[in-house]
């Protein structure tokens, strides 16, 4: 029995001395992942999926009665600024600018109807005023003694 243990012990211990199998280093794995990600991003950019605006707005708007299609989820100030410039109007806002999140997904409505549709979404903080050469957004003043 001792002879058997004497012969098996060196064989078992020799296995511990074997060199470890080579595994890729973390930097090699990271470089590979970066290259894969860059290839995917390039493919998406070439197909037009990447870097497309999230809010689709119409081209030039020539009249208040012109029909428009809008898909927008974002700040009302940005939307109104874009619409004013497309309508050929100057855009201005007065008061302290606050976030005004709006969600508009409409098809085939007039520019005036769109402005009226935005009103209820922002009336609690601002008011839209259209003048002949300017579209203005008036932010409401905070009520005295009321915490925001």
PDB file of C-alpha atoms in Angstrom, residues 22-101:
ATOM      1  CA  UNK A  22      -3.426  30.571 -21.719  1.00  0.00           C
ATOM      2  CA  UNK A  23      -6.598  32.649 -21.416  1.00  0.00           C
ATOM      3  CA  UNK A  24      -7.048  35.982 -23.156  1.00  0.00           C
ATOM      4  CA  UNK A  25      -6.225  38.966 -20.988  1.00  0.00           C
ATOM      5  CA  UNK A  26      -8.892  41.438 -20.034  1.00  0.00           C
ATOM      6  CA  UNK A  27      -7.391  44.057 -22.371  1.00  0.00           C
ATOM      7  CA  UNK A  28      -7.631  41.643 -25.319  1.00  0.00           C
ATOM      8  CA  UNK A  29     -11.273  40.919 -24.465  1.00  0.00           C
ATOM      9  CA  UNK A  30     -12.016  44.645 -24.113  1.00  0.00           C
ATOM     10  CA  UNK A  31     -10.385  45.462 -27.453  1.00  0.00           C
ATOM     11  CA  UNK A  32     -12.400  42.700 -29.109  1.00  0.00           C
ATOM     12  CA  UNK A  33     -15.643  44.001 -27.581  1.00  0.00           C
ATOM     13  CA  UNK A  34     -14.857  47.570 -28.665  1.00  0.00           C
ATOM     14  CA  UNK A  35     -14.168  46.454 -32.230  1.00  0.00           C
ATOM     15  CA  UNK A  36     -17.434  44.503 -32.312  1.00  0.00           C
ATOM     16  CA  UNK A  37     -19.391  47.483 -30.954  1.00  0.00           C
ATOM     17  CA  UNK A  38     -17.795  49.843 -33.469  1.00  0.00           C
ATOM     18  CA  UNK A  39     -18.690  47.496 -36.306  1.00  0.00           C
ATOM     19  CA  UNK A  40     -22.331  47.357 -35.128  1.00  0.00           C
ATOM     20  CA  UNK A  41     -22.506  51.157 -34.785  1.00  0.00           C
ATOM     21  CA  UNK A  42     -21.060  51.633 -38.251  1.00  0.00           C
ATOM     22  CA  UNK A  43     -23.621  49.225 -39.686  1.00  0.00           C
ATOM     23  CA  UNK A  44     -26.470  51.048 -37.904  1.00  0.00           C
ATOM     24  CA  UNK A  45     -25.201  54.454 -39.052  1.00  0.00           C
ATOM     25  CA  UNK A  46     -24.959  53.271 -42.658  1.00  0.00           C
ATOM     26  CA  UNK A  47     -28.504  51.928 -42.543  1.00  0.00           C
ATOM     27  CA  UNK A  48     -29.776  55.270 -41.219  1.00  0.00           C
ATOM     28  CA  UNK A  49     -30.991  53.927 -37.887  1.00  0.00           C
ATOM     29  CA  UNK A  50     -28.372  55.613 -35.729  1.00  0.00           C
ATOM     30  CA  UNK A  51     -28.316  59.381 -35.166  1.00  0.00           C
ATOM     31  CA  UNK A  52     -31.810  60.033 -36.486  1.00  0.00           C
ATOM     32  CA  UNK A  53     -33.802  62.685 -34.647  1.00  0.00           C
ATOM     33  CA  UNK A  54     -36.407  61.392 -32.216  1.00  0.00           C
ATOM     34  CA  UNK A  55     -38.889  64.153 -32.901  1.00  0.00           C
ATOM     35  CA  UNK A  56     -40.074  64.298 -36.473  1.00  0.00           C
ATOM     36  CA  UNK A  57     -41.249  67.747 -37.532  1.00  0.00           C
ATOM     37  CA  UNK A  58     -42.474  68.912 -40.947  1.00  0.00           C
ATOM     38  CA  UNK A  59     -40.512  70.964 -43.463  1.00  0.00           C
ATOM     39  CA  UNK A  60     -41.376  74.594 -44.188  1.00  0.00           C
ATOM     40  CA  UNK A  61     -44.805  75.730 -43.011  1.00  0.00           C
ATOM     41  CA  UNK A  62     -46.185  78.428 -45.302  1.00  0.00           C
ATOM     42  CA  UNK A  63     -49.530  79.216 -43.609  1.00  0.00           C
ATOM     43  CA  UNK A  64     -51.368  78.696 -40.336  1.00  0.00           C
ATOM     44  CA  UNK A  65     -53.881  76.572 -42.236  1.00  0.00           C
ATOM     45  CA  UNK A  66     -51.210  74.256 -43.662  1.00  0.00           C
ATOM     46  CA  UNK A  67     -51.615  70.675 -42.523  1.00  0.00           C
ATOM     47  CA  UNK A  68     -48.733  69.068 -40.639  1.00  0.00           C
ATOM     48  CA  UNK A  69     -47.781  65.688 -39.199  1.00  0.00           C
ATOM     49  CA  UNK A  70     -45.767  65.649 -35.971  1.00  0.00           C
ATOM     50  CA  UNK A  71     -44.275  62.940 -33.771  1.00  0.00           C
ATOM     51  CA  UNK A  72     -42.638  64.567 -30.766  1.00  0.00           C
ATOM     52  CA  UNK A  73     -41.801  63.557 -27.217  1.00  0.00           C
ATOM     53  CA  UNK A  74     -39.696  66.231 -25.590  1.00  0.00           C
ATOM     54  CA  UNK A  75     -39.478  69.809 -24.429  1.00  0.00           C
ATOM     55  CA  UNK A  76     -42.154  72.233 -25.648  1.00  0.00           C
ATOM     56  CA  UNK A  77     -39.633  75.083 -25.986  1.00  0.00           C
ATOM     57  CA  UNK A  78     -37.579  73.093 -28.496  1.00  0.00           C
ATOM     58  CA  UNK A  79     -40.674  72.052 -30.453  1.00  0.00           C
ATOM     59  CA  UNK A  80     -42.113  75.571 -30.553  1.00  0.00           C
ATOM     60  CA  UNK A  81     -38.751  77.027 -31.573  1.00  0.00           C
ATOM     61  CA  UNK A  82     -38.483  74.556 -34.455  1.00  0.00           C
ATOM     62  CA  UNK A  83     -42.076  75.144 -35.548  1.00  0.00           C
ATOM     63  CA  UNK A  84     -41.684  78.934 -35.389  1.00  0.00           C
ATOM     64  CA  UNK A  85     -38.585  78.873 -37.575  1.00  0.00           C
ATOM     65  CA  UNK A  86     -40.281  76.542 -40.058  1.00  0.00           C
ATOM     66  CA  UNK A  87     -43.261  78.908 -40.128  1.00  0.00           C
ATOM     67  CA  UNK A  88     -40.911  81.871 -40.722  1.00  0.00           C
ATOM     68  CA  UNK A  89     -41.590  83.403 -37.305  1.00  0.00           C
ATOM     69  CA  UNK A  90     -39.196  84.559 -34.621  1.00  0.00           C
ATOM     70  CA  UNK A  91     -39.409  82.599 -31.391  1.00  0.00           C
ATOM     71  CA  UNK A  92     -39.029  84.088 -27.933  1.00  0.00           C
ATOM     72  CA  UNK A  93     -39.901  83.100 -24.417  1.00  0.00           C
ATOM     73  CA  UNK A  94     -40.367  85.254 -21.351  1.00  0.00           C
ATOM     74  CA  UNK A  95     -40.047  84.371 -17.688  1.00  0.00           C
ATOM     75  CA  UNK A  96     -38.038  81.669 -16.004  1.00  0.00           C
ATOM     76  CA  UNK A  97     -37.611  78.735 -18.351  1.00  0.00           C
ATOM     77  CA  UNK A  98     -38.909  75.529 -16.845  1.00  0.00           C
ATOM     78  CA  UNK A  99     -39.077  72.039 -18.324  1.00  0.00           C
ATOM     79  CA  UNK A 100     -42.270  71.631 -20.319  1.00  0.00           C
ATOM     80  CA  UNK A 101     -42.539  68.003 -21.412  1.00  0.00           C
TER      81      UNK A 101
END
